[in-house]
Backbone as JSON Lines, residues from 0, in Angstrom:
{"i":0,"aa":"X","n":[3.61,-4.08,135.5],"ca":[2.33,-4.75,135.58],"c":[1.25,-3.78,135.14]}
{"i":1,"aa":"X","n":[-0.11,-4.71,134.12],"ca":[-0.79,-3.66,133.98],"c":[-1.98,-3.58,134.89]}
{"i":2,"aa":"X","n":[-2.7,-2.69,134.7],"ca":[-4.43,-3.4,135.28],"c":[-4.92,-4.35,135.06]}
{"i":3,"aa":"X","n":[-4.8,-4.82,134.18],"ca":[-5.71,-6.26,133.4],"c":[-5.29,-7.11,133.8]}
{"i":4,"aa":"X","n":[-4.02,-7.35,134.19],"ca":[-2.76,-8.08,134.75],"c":[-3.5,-8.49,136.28]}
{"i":5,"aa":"X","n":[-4.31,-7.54,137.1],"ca":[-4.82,-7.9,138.42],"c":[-6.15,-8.21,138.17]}
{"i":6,"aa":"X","n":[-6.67,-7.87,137.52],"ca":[-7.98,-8.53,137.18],"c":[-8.36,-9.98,137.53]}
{"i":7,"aa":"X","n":[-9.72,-10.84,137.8],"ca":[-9.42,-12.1,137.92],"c":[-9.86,-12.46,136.37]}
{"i":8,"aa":"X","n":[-9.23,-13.62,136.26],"ca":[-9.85,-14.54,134.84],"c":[-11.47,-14.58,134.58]}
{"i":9,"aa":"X","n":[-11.92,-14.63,133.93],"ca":[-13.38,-14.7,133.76],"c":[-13.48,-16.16,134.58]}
{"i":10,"aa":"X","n":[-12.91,-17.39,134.75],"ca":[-13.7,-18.57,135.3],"c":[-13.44,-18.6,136.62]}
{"i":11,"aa":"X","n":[-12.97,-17.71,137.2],"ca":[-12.44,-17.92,138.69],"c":[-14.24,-17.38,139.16]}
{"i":12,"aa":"X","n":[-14.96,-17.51,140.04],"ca":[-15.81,-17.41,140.91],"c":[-15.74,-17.16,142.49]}
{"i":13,"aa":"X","n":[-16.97,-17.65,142.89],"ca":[-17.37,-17.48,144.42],"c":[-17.52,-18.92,145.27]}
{"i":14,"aa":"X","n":[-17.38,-20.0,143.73],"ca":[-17.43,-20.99,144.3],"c":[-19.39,-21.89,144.23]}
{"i":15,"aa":"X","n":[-20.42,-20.24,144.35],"ca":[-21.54,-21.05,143.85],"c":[-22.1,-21.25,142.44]}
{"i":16,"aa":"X","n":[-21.11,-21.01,141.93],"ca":[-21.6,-21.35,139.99],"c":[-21.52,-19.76,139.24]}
{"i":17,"aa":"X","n":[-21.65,-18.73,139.72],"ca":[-21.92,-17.16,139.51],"c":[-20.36,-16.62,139.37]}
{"i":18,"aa":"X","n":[-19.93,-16.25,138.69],"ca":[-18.77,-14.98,138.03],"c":[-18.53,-14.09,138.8]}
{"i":19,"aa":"X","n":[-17.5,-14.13,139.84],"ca":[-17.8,-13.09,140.62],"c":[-16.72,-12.03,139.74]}
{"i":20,"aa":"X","n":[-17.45,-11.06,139.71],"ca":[-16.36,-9.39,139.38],"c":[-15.64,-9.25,139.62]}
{"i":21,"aa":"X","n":[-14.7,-9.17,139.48],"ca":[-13.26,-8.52,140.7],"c":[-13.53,-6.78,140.5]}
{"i":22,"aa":"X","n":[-13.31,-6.14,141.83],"ca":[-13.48,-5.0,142.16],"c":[-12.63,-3.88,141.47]}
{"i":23,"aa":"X","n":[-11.52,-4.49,140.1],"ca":[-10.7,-3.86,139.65],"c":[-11.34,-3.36,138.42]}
{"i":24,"aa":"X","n":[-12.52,-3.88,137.91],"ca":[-13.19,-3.82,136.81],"c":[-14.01,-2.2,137.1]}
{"i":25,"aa":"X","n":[-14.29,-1.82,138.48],"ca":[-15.09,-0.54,139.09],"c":[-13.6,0.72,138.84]}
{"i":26,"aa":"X","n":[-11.99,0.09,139.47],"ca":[-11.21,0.55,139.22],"c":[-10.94,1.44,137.8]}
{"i":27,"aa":"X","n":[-11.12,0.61,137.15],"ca":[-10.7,1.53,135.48],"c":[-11.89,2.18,135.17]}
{"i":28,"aa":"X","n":[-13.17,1.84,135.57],"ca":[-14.49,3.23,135.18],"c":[-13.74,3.97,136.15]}
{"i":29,"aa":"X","n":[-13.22,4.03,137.06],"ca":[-13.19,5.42,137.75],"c":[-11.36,6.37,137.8]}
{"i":30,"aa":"X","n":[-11.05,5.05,136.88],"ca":[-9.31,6.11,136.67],"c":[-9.56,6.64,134.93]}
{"i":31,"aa":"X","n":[-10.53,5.86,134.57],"ca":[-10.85,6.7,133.03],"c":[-11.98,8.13,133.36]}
{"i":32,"aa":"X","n":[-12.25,8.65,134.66],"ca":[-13.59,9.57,135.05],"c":[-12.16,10.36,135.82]}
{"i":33,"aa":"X","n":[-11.24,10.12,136.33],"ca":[-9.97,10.98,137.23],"c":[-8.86,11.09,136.7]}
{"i":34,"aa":"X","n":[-8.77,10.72,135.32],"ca":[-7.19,10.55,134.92],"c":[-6.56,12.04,134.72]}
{"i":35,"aa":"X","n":[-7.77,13.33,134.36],"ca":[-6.79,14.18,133.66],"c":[-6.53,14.68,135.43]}
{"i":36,"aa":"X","n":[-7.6,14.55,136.3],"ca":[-6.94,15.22,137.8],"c":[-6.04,14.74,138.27]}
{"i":37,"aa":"X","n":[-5.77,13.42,138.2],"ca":[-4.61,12.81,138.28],"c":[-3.31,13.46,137.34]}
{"i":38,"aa":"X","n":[-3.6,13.45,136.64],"ca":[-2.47,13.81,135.71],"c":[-1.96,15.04,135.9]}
{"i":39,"aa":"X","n":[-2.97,16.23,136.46],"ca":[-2.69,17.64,136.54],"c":[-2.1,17.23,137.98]}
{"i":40,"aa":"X","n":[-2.05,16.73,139.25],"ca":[-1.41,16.22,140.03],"c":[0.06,15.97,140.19]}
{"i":41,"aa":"X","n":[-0.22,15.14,139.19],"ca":[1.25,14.08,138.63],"c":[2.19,15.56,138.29]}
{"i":42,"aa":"X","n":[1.67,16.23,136.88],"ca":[2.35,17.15,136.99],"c":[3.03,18.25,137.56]}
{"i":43,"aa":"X","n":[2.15,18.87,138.63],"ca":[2.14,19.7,139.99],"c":[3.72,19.06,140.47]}
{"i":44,"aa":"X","n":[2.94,17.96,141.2],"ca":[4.05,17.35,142.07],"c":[5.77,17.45,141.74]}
{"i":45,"aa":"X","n":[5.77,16.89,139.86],"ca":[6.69,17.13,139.16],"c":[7.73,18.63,138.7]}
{"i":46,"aa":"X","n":[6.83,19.52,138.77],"ca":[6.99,20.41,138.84],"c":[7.56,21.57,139.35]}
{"i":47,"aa":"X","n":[6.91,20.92,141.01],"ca":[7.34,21.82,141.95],"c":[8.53,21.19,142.45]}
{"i":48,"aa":"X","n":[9.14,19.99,142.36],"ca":[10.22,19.69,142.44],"c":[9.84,18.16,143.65]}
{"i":49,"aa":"X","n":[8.69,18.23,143.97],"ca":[8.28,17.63,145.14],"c":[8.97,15.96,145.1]}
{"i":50,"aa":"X","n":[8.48,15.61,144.21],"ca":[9.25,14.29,143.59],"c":[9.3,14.0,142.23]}
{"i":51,"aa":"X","n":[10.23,12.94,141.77],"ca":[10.33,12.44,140.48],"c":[9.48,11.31,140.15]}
{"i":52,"aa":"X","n":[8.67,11.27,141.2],"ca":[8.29,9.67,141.38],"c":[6.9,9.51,141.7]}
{"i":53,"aa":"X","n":[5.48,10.04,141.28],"ca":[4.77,10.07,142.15],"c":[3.68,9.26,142.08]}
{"i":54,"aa":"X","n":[3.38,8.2,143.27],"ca":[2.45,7.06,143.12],"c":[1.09,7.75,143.9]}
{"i":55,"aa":"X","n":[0.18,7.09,143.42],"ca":[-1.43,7.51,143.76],"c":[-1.8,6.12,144.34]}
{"i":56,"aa":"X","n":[-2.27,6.05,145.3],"ca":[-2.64,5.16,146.18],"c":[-4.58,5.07,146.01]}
{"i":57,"aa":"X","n":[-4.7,3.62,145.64],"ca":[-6.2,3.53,144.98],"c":[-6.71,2.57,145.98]}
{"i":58,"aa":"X","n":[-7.54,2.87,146.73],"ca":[-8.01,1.99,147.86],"c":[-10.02,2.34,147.79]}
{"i":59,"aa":"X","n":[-10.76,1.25,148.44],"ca":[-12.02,1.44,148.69],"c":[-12.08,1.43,150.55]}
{"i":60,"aa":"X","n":[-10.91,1.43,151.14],"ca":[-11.41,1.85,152.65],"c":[-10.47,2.78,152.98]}
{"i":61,"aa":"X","n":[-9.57,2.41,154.47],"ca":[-9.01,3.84,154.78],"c":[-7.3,3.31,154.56]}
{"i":62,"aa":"X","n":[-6.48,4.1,154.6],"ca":[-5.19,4.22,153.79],"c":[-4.44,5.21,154.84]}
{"i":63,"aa":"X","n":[-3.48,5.0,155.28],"ca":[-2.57,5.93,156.14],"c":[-1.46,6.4,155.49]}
{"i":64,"aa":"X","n":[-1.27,6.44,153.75],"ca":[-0.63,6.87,152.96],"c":[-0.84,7.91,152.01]}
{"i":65,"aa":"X","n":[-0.23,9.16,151.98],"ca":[-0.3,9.74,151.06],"c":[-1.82,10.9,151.81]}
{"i":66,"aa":"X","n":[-2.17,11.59,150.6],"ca":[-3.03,12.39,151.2],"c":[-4.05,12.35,149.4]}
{"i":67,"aa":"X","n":[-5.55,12.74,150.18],"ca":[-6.47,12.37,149.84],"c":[-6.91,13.39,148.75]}
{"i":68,"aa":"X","n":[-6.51,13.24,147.21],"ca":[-7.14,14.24,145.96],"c":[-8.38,14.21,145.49]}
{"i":69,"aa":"X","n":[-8.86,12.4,145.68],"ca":[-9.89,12.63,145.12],"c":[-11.3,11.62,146.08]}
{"i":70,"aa":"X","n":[-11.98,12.0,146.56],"ca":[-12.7,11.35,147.29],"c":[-14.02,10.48,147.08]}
{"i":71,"aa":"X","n":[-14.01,9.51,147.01],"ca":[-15.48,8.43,146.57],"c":[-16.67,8.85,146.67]}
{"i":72,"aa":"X","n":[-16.36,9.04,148.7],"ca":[-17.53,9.6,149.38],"c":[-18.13,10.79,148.26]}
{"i":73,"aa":"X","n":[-17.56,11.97,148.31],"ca":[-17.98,13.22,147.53],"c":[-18.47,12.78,146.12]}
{"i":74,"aa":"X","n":[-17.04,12.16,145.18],"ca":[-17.81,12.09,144.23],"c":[-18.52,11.24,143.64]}
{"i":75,"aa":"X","n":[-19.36,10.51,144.33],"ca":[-20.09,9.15,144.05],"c":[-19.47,8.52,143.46]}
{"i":76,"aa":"X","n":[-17.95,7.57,143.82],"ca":[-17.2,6.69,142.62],"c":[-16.83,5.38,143.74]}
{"i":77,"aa":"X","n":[-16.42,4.83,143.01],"ca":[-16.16,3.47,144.2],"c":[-14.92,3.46,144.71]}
{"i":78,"aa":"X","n":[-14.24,4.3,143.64],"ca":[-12.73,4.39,144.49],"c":[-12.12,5.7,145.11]}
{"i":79,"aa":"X","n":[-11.39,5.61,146.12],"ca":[-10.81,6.99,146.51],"c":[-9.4,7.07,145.6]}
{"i":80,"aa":"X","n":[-8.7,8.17,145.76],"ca":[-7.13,8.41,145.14],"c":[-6.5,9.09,146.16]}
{"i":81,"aa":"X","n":[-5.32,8.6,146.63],"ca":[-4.41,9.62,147.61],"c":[-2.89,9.64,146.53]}
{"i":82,"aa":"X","n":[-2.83,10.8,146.58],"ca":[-1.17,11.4,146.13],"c":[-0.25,10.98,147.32]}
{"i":83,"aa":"X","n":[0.79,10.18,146.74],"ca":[2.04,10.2,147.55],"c":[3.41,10.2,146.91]}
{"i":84,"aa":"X","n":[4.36,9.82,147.31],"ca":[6.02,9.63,146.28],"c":[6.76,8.55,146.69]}
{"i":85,"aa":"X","n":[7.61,8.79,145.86],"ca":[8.84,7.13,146.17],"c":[8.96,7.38,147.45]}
{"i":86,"aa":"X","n":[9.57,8.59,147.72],"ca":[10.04,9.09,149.22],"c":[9.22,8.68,150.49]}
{"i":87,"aa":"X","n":[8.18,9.38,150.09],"ca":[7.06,8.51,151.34],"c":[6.94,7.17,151.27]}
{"i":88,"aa":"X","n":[7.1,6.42,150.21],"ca":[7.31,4.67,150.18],"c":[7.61,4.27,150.88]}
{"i":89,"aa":"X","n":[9.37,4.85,151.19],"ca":[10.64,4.39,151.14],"c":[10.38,4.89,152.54]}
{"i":90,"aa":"X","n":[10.0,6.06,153.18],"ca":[9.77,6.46,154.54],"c":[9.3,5.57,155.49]}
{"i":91,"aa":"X","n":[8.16,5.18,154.81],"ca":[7.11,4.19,155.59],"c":[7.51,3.07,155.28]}
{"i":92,"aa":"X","n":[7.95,2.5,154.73],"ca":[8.74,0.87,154.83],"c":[7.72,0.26,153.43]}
{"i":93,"aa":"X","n":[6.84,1.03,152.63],"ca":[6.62,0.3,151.71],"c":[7.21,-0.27,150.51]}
{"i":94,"aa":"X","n":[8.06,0.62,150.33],"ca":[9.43,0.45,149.45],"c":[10.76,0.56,150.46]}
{"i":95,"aa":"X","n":[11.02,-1.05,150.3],"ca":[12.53,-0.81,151.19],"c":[13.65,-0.23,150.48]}
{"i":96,"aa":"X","n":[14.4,-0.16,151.12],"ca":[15.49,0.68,150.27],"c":[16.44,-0.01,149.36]}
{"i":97,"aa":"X","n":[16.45,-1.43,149.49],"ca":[17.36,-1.93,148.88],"c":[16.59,-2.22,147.2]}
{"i":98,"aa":"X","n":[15.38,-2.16,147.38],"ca":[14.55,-2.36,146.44],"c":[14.17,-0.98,145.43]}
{"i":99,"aa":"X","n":[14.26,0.15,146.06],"ca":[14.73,1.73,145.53],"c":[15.15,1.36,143.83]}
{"i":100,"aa":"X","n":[16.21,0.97,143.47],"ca":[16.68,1.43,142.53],"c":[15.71,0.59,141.09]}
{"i":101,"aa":"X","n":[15.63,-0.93,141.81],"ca":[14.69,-1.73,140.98],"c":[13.62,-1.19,140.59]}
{"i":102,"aa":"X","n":[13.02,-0.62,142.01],"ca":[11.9,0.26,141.51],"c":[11.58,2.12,140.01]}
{"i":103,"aa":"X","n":[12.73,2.22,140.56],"ca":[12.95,3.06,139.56],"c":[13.05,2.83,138.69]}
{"i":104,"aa":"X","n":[14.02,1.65,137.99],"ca":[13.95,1.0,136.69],"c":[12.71,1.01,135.81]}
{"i":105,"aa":"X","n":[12.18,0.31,136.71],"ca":[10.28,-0.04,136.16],"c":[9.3,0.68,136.25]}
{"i":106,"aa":"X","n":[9.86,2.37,136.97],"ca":[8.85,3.55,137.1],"c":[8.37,3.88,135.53]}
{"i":107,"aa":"X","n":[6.96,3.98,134.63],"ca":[6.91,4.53,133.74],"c":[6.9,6.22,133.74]}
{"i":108,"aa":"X","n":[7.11,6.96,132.73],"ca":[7.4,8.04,132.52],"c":[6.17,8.66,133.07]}
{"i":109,"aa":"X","n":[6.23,10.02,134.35],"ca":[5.18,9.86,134.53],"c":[4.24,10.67,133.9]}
{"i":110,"aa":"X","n":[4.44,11.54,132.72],"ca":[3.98,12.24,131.66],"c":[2.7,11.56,131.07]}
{"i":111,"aa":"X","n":[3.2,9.59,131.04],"ca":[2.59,9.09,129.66],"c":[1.47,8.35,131.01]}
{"i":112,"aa":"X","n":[2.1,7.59,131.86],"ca":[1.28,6.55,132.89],"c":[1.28,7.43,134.27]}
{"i":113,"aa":"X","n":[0.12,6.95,135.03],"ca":[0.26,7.13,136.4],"c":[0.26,5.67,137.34]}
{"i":114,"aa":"X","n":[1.24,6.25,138.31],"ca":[1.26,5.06,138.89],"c":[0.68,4.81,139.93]}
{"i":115,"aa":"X","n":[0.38,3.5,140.14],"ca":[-0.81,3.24,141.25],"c":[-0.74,1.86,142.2]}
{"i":116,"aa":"X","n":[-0.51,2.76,143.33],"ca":[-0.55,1.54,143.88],"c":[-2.25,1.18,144.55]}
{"i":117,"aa":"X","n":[-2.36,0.24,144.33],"ca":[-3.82,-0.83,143.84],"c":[-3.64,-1.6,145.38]}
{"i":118,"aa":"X","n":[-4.62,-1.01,146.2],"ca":[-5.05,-1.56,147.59],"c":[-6.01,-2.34,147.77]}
{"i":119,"aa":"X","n":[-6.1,-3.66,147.87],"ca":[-7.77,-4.5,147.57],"c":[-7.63,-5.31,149.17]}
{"i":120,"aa":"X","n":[-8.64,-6.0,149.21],"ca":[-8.41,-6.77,150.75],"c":[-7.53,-7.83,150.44]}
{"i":121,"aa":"X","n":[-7.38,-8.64,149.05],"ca":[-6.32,-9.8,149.13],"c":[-5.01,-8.85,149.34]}
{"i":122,"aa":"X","n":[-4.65,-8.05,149.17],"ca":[-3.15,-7.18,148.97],"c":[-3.06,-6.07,148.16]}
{"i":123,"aa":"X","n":[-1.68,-5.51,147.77],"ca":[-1.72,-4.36,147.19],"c":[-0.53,-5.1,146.1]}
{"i":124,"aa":"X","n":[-0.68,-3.6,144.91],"ca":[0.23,-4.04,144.14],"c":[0.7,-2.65,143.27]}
{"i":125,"aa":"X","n":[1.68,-2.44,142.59],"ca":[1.67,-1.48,142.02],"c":[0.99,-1.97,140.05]}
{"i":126,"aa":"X","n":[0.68,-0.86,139.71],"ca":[0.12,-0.73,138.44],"c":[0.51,0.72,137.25]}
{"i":127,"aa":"X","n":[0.35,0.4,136.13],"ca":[0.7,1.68,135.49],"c":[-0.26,1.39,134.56]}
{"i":128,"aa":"X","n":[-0.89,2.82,134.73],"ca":[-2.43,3.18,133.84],"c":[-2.04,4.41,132.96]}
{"i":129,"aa":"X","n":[-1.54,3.88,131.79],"ca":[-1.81,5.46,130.79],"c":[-2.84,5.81,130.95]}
{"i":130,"aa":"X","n":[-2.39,7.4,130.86],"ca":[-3.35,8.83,130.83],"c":[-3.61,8.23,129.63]}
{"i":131,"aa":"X","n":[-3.65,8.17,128.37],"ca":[-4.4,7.88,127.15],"c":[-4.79,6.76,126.64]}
């Protein structure tokens, strides 16, 4: 799935005649302003052996996943970023285990995309945002 993919349609609304935004549109100004910290992340993680797998958790409130790289509050952006891995997924019951391998299938390389799991108040979802 991509970003654009969660986006709403341009005719969906609020219901009083007005376009409402979807909050994913604030999302990509601020993963095109964090991608290379992300990416130097991604790599780290990869690196040090930590995981093969590593998802960034994109939320606008609070998140009990993963730990916190890049912060809204500080840097005036609308979204926060927390680093986490398959492992912690799979720890915390967000990725069950039987679902593990599926998931891997559909992991992009994480060199080219980072992956994100996309926290909004309707739900969460995962996403893959090339670095380029």
């Amino acid at each position: 799935m991509d970003l654009q993919d969660l986006l709403l349609p341009p005719s969906e609304g609020d219901g009083d005649g007005k376009k409402k935004d979807s909050p994913l549109k604030s999302l990509k100004v601020d993963l095109d302003f964090y991608k290379e910290s992300i990416r130097e992340v991604a790599a780290e993680l990869l690196a040090e052996s930590y995981t093969q797998y590593p998802i960034f958790v994109a939320h606008q409130h609070e998140v009990n996943v993963g730990e916190i790289i890049l912060d809204k509050a500080e840097l005036g952006t609308d979204w926060t970023i927390q680093a986490s891995s398959l492992e912690e997924f799979l720890e915390i019951g967000i990725i069950k285990e039987d679902k593990k391998e599926a998931f891997i299938n559909k992991f992009k390389k994480a060199d080219d995309f980072m992956c994100l799991f996309v926290v909004v108040p309707e739900g969460a979802n995962f996403v893959f945002y090339p670095y380029d």
